[in-house]
Amino acid sequence: MKTLLTPRWALALLLVLAAVTACILLGRWQFHRYEAKAEAVATIERNYDAAPVDPAGPLPSPTSALRAEDDYTQVTMTGQYRSEDTLFVRNRTRASQVGFLQLVPFTDGERTLLVVRGWVPAAKVESTPAGSPPLPDGTVTLTAHLRPTEPRLGRAQTDGQVQSINVPDVQGQTGPLPGVMTGAYGTMISEDPSAPPADASAPLMPVERPETDTGPHLSYAFQWWVFAAFFPVGFVVAARRAVLDERDARAESGDPDAEAADGSRTDGPSARSAGAKRPRRRLSDEDEEDMLVTGEGL
């Protein structure tokens, strides 16, 4: 046991405790990420295909923030697009291709909702959209999913483009919008009547359905917790081996304490019974024949 009382083993124990603590915390972090993802997936599955409601339900006032449980809620409004205020949101990916989102304010006369109509590919040469898909004329009945507005990135804005979907950035390009909803924007599901077909070089692609996979976070959490159990088991195995090696070394050197310890393990009834003469195994017929042939049985 003297081996385990050295600074080397004390340091090893501290390292094991630190590793176990780190693994437990990393496992908890991954588990919390799983819980957050699972809650978001449950919200999508509950709201995405539900019947549309008036925006006043999830957004009682224009300045109301969209609650997490109302994310992807379907809403319907009747009004008009403000085509003169059409903008494009930069650096948005669809099917691994970088392009733009077409963002247009939609108003019913009292309220204004920023609406993403879809995704547009980028031009081949300049950092601009390949085109501006046409909007439906006149009064339109819009159905859209509500999403929380995005944070401001604080980057310089390009004329006709924004970096993120938030009211200050948009109104910096369009000017004041009447009754604009500041806590959410919409992603278009349908329009009635529909817009004229877009040019083939600048198609308007619908916003992709969100993923509902919770990812590997739960399995990662259990892996970290398994690692947390591995370190103390490894420490105990290594410590036991060190104690046995120390005892064997002392026994070889003639240390009476080590010999006494060894004797206490081997001089008991079990050791005596193990050392007793075992009965001779009965020979098989084949063995007897072999002995007769070789003369060993004579």
Coordinates of C-alpha atoms in Angstrom, one line a residue:
M1 CA 0.0 0.0 0.0
K2 CA 3.0 2.3 0.4
T3 CA 3.1 2.7 -3.4
L4 CA -0.4 4.4 -3.4
L5 CA 0.7 7.0 -0.9
T6 CA 3.3 8.6 -3.2
P7 CA 2.8 12.0 -4.9
R8 CA 2.6 10.2 -8.2
W9 CA -0.6 8.3 -7.3
A10 CA -2.1 11.3 -5.5
L11 CA -1.7 13.3 -8.8
A12 CA -3.2 10.4 -10.7
L13 CA -6.2 10.4 -8.4
L14 CA -6.7 14.2 -8.9
L15 CA -6.5 13.7 -12.7
V16 CA -9.1 11.0 -12.5
L17 CA -11.4 13.1 -10.5
A18 CA -11.0 16.0 -12.9
A19 CA -11.6 13.8 -15.9
V20 CA -14.8 12.3 -14.4
T21 CA -16.1 15.8 -13.6
A22 CA -15.4 17.0 -17.1
C23 CA -17.1 14.0 -18.7
I24 CA -20.2 14.4 -16.5
L25 CA -20.4 18.1 -17.4
L26 CA -20.0 17.4 -21.1
G27 CA -22.6 14.8 -20.9
R28 CA -25.0 17.2 -19.2
W29 CA -24.3 19.8 -21.9
Q30 CA -25.1 17.4 -24.7
F31 CA -28.2 16.2 -22.9
H32 CA -29.4 19.8 -22.5
R33 CA -28.8 20.4 -26.2
Y34 CA -30.9 17.3 -26.9
E35 CA -33.7 18.5 -24.7
A36 CA -33.7 21.9 -26.5
K37 CA -33.7 20.2 -29.9
A38 CA -36.4 17.8 -28.9
E39 CA -38.6 20.7 -27.7
A40 CA -38.0 22.6 -31.0
V41 CA -39.0 19.5 -33.0
A42 CA -42.1 19.1 -30.9
T43 CA -43.1 22.7 -31.7
I44 CA -42.5 22.2 -35.4
E45 CA -44.6 19.0 -35.5
R46 CA -47.4 20.7 -33.5
N47 CA -47.6 23.9 -35.5
Y48 CA -46.2 23.4 -39.0
D49 CA -49.3 21.8 -40.6
A50 CA -51.9 23.2 -38.2
A51 CA -54.8 25.3 -39.5
P52 CA -53.9 29.0 -40.0
V53 CA -55.0 31.7 -37.5
D54 CA -55.1 35.5 -37.5
P55 CA -51.7 37.0 -36.5
A56 CA -53.3 38.8 -33.6
G57 CA -53.5 35.4 -31.8
P58 CA -49.7 34.7 -31.4
L59 CA -48.9 38.5 -31.8
P60 CA -51.5 40.5 -29.8
S61 CA -49.7 43.8 -30.6
P62 CA -47.2 44.8 -33.3
T63 CA -44.4 44.9 -30.8
S64 CA -45.2 41.5 -29.3
A65 CA -42.3 39.0 -29.3
L66 CA -43.1 35.6 -30.8
R67 CA -43.1 33.0 -28.1
A68 CA -41.1 29.8 -28.6
E69 CA -44.3 27.7 -28.5
D70 CA -45.8 29.7 -31.4
D71 CA -42.8 29.3 -33.7
Y72 CA -44.0 28.0 -37.2
T73 CA -47.6 28.9 -36.4
Q74 CA -49.6 29.3 -39.7
V75 CA -51.3 32.7 -40.1
T76 CA -53.4 34.2 -42.8
M77 CA -53.8 37.9 -43.8
T78 CA -55.6 39.7 -46.7
G79 CA -53.9 42.8 -48.0
Q80 CA -51.2 43.9 -50.5
Y81 CA -47.5 43.6 -51.0
R82 CA -45.5 46.8 -50.9
S83 CA -43.6 46.0 -54.1
E84 CA -41.6 49.2 -54.0
D85 CA -40.0 48.0 -50.8
T86 CA -38.8 44.6 -52.0
L87 CA -35.5 43.6 -50.5
F88 CA -33.2 40.6 -50.6
V89 CA -31.5 38.9 -47.6
R90 CA -27.9 38.0 -48.3
N91 CA -26.0 34.7 -47.9
R92 CA -28.9 32.2 -47.5
T93 CA -28.3 28.6 -48.5
R94 CA -30.6 26.2 -50.2
A95 CA -29.5 22.7 -51.2
S96 CA -25.9 23.7 -50.5
Q97 CA -26.2 26.7 -52.9
V98 CA -25.8 30.3 -51.7
G99 CA -28.4 32.8 -52.8
F100 CA -30.9 35.3 -51.5
L101 CA -34.2 35.4 -49.8
Q102 CA -36.8 37.8 -51.4
L103 CA -38.3 39.8 -48.5
V104 CA -41.3 42.0 -49.1
P105 CA -43.5 43.9 -46.5
F106 CA -47.2 42.8 -46.6
T107 CA -49.8 45.1 -45.2
D108 CA -53.6 44.8 -44.5
G109 CA -53.9 48.6 -43.9
E110 CA -53.3 48.4 -40.2
R111 CA -50.5 45.9 -39.7
T112 CA -47.4 45.1 -41.7
L113 CA -45.7 41.7 -41.7
L114 CA -42.3 41.2 -43.3
V115 CA -42.7 38.2 -45.6
V116 CA -40.0 35.9 -47.1
R117 CA -41.6 34.8 -50.4
G118 CA -38.8 32.3 -51.2
W119 CA -35.2 31.8 -52.2
V120 CA -33.6 33.2 -55.4
P121 CA -30.2 32.1 -56.8
A122 CA -27.3 34.5 -56.9
A123 CA -26.0 36.0 -60.2
K124 CA -22.9 34.4 -61.6
V125 CA -20.7 37.5 -61.6
E126 CA -21.9 40.0 -58.9
S127 CA -23.1 39.5 -55.3
T128 CA -26.7 40.2 -56.4
P129 CA -29.8 38.1 -57.0
A130 CA -30.1 36.6 -60.4
G131 CA -33.4 38.4 -60.7
S132 CA -36.5 39.7 -58.8
P133 CA -39.4 37.3 -59.1
P134 CA -42.7 39.2 -59.8
L135 CA -45.3 39.8 -57.1
P136 CA -49.1 39.1 -57.3
D137 CA -51.1 42.3 -58.2
G138 CA -53.8 43.8 -56.1
T139 CA -55.4 42.3 -53.0
V140 CA -53.9 39.0 -52.0
T141 CA -54.8 36.4 -49.3
L142 CA -51.5 35.3 -47.8
T143 CA -50.8 32.2 -45.7
A144 CA -47.4 32.1 -44.0
H145 CA -45.4 30.6 -41.1
L146 CA -44.4 32.9 -38.3
R147 CA -40.7 32.9 -37.4
P148 CA -38.9 35.1 -34.7
T149 CA -37.0 38.0 -36.1
E150 CA -33.3 37.7 -36.4
P151 CA -30.7 39.7 -34.4
R152 CA -28.9 42.6 -36.1
L153 CA -25.4 41.8 -37.3
G154 CA -24.2 45.4 -37.3
R155 CA -22.7 45.1 -40.8
A156 CA -22.8 47.7 -43.5
Q157 CA -25.9 47.4 -45.7
T158 CA -26.0 47.2 -49.5
D159 CA -28.7 49.1 -51.3
G160 CA -31.7 46.8 -51.7
Q161 CA -30.2 44.1 -49.5
V162 CA -30.1 43.3 -45.8
Q163 CA -27.9 41.0 -43.8
S164 CA -30.6 39.7 -41.4
I165 CA -34.4 39.9 -41.1
N166 CA -35.2 42.5 -38.5
V167 CA -37.2 45.7 -38.5
P168 CA -34.5 48.3 -37.9
D169 CA -32.4 47.0 -40.8
V170 CA -35.4 46.8 -43.1
Q171 CA -36.8 50.2 -42.2
G172 CA -33.3 51.6 -42.8
Q173 CA -33.9 50.7 -46.5
T174 CA -37.7 51.2 -46.8
G175 CA -38.5 54.0 -44.4
P176 CA -41.3 53.7 -41.8
L177 CA -43.8 50.8 -42.2
P178 CA -47.3 51.2 -40.7
G179 CA -48.0 48.9 -37.8
V180 CA -45.0 46.7 -38.6
M181 CA -44.7 43.6 -36.5
T182 CA -41.3 43.7 -34.8
G183 CA -41.3 40.3 -33.1
A184 CA -41.8 38.0 -36.1
Y185 CA -41.7 37.7 -39.8
G186 CA -43.5 35.3 -42.2
T187 CA -42.3 32.6 -44.6
M188 CA -44.8 32.3 -47.4
I189 CA -46.8 29.1 -47.8
S190 CA -49.3 30.3 -50.4
E191 CA -50.8 33.4 -52.1
D192 CA -54.2 33.8 -53.7
P193 CA -54.1 34.9 -56.4
S194 CA -50.7 33.5 -57.3
A195 CA -47.9 35.6 -58.7
P196 CA -47.0 35.5 -62.5
P197 CA -44.3 32.8 -63.3
A198 CA -40.8 33.9 -62.5
D199 CA -38.1 34.0 -65.1
A200 CA -36.3 30.7 -65.6
S201 CA -32.9 32.3 -64.8
A202 CA -34.2 33.6 -61.4
P203 CA -36.7 31.1 -60.1
L204 CA -38.4 31.6 -56.8
M205 CA -37.9 28.5 -54.7
P206 CA -40.0 27.8 -51.6
V207 CA -38.4 27.9 -48.2
E208 CA -37.4 24.4 -47.2
R209 CA -39.3 22.5 -44.5
P210 CA -37.3 22.5 -41.2
E211 CA -35.5 19.4 -40.1
T212 CA -37.1 17.3 -37.4
D213 CA -34.1 15.2 -36.5
T214 CA -32.9 15.6 -32.9
G215 CA -29.4 14.8 -34.0
P216 CA -26.7 12.8 -32.1
H217 CA -26.8 14.8 -28.9
L218 CA -28.4 12.1 -26.7
S219 CA -26.0 9.4 -27.8
Y220 CA -23.1 11.8 -27.2
A221 CA -24.4 12.5 -23.7
F222 CA -24.4 8.7 -22.9
Q223 CA -20.9 8.3 -24.4
W224 CA -19.5 11.0 -22.1
W225 CA -21.1 9.4 -19.1
V226 CA -19.6 6.0 -20.1
F227 CA -16.2 7.7 -20.3
A228 CA -16.8 9.1 -16.8
A229 CA -17.2 5.5 -15.5
F230 CA -14.1 4.3 -17.4
F231 CA -11.6 6.5 -15.5
P232 CA -12.2 5.3 -11.9
V233 CA -12.4 1.7 -13.1
G234 CA -9.1 2.1 -14.8
F235 CA -7.6 3.7 -11.7
V236 CA -8.7 0.9 -9.5
V237 CA -7.3 -1.8 -11.8
A238 CA -4.0 0.1 -12.1
A239 CA -3.8 0.6 -8.3
R240 CA -4.5 -3.1 -7.6
R241 CA -1.8 -4.1 -10.0
A242 CA 0.7 -1.7 -8.4
V243 CA -0.1 -3.1 -4.9
L244 CA 0.4 -6.7 -6.1
D245 CA 3.7 -5.8 -7.9
E246 CA 4.9 -4.1 -4.7
R247 CA 4.0 -7.2 -2.6
D248 CA 5.8 -9.6 -5.0
A249 CA 8.9 -7.4 -5.1
R250 CA 9.1 -7.4 -1.3
A251 CA 8.6 -11.1 -1.1
E252 CA 11.5 -11.7 -3.5
S253 CA 13.7 -9.5 -1.4
G254 CA 12.9 -11.6 1.7
D255 CA 10.7 -9.1 3.5
P256 CA 9.0 -11.0 6.3
D257 CA 5.9 -8.8 6.2
A258 CA 5.4 -9.6 2.5
E259 CA 5.9 -13.4 3.2
A260 CA 3.5 -13.2 6.0
A261 CA 0.9 -11.5 3.8
D262 CA 1.5 -14.2 1.1
G263 CA 1.2 -16.9 3.8
S264 CA -2.1 -15.5 5.0
R265 CA -3.4 -15.9 1.5
T266 CA -2.1 -19.5 0.9
D267 CA -2.0 -21.2 4.3
G268 CA -5.7 -21.5 4.9
P269 CA -7.9 -24.5 4.5
S270 CA -8.5 -23.8 0.9
A271 CA -4.7 -23.8 0.2
R272 CA -4.2 -27.1 2.1
S273 CA -7.0 -28.7 0.3
A274 CA -5.7 -27.4 -3.0
G275 CA -2.3 -28.9 -2.2
A276 CA -3.7 -32.3 -1.1
K277 CA -3.0 -35.3 -3.4
R278 CA -5.7 -35.6 -6.0
P279 CA -7.0 -39.0 -6.9
R280 CA -5.5 -40.6 -9.9
R281 CA -7.6 -40.2 -13.0
R282 CA -9.2 -43.5 -14.3
L283 CA -7.5 -44.6 -17.5
S284 CA -9.6 -44.9 -20.6
D285 CA -9.6 -48.2 -22.6
E286 CA -7.5 -46.5 -25.3
D287 CA -4.8 -45.5 -22.7
E288 CA -4.6 -49.0 -21.3
E289 CA -4.1 -50.5 -24.7
D290 CA -1.3 -48.0 -25.4
M291 CA 0.4 -48.9 -22.1
L292 CA 0.2 -52.6 -22.9
V293 CA 1.7 -52.1 -26.4
T294 CA 4.6 -50.0 -25.1
G295 CA 5.1 -52.1 -22.0
E296 CA 4.5 -49.3 -19.6
G297 CA 1.8 -51.3 -17.9
L298 CA 4.2 -54.2 -17.1

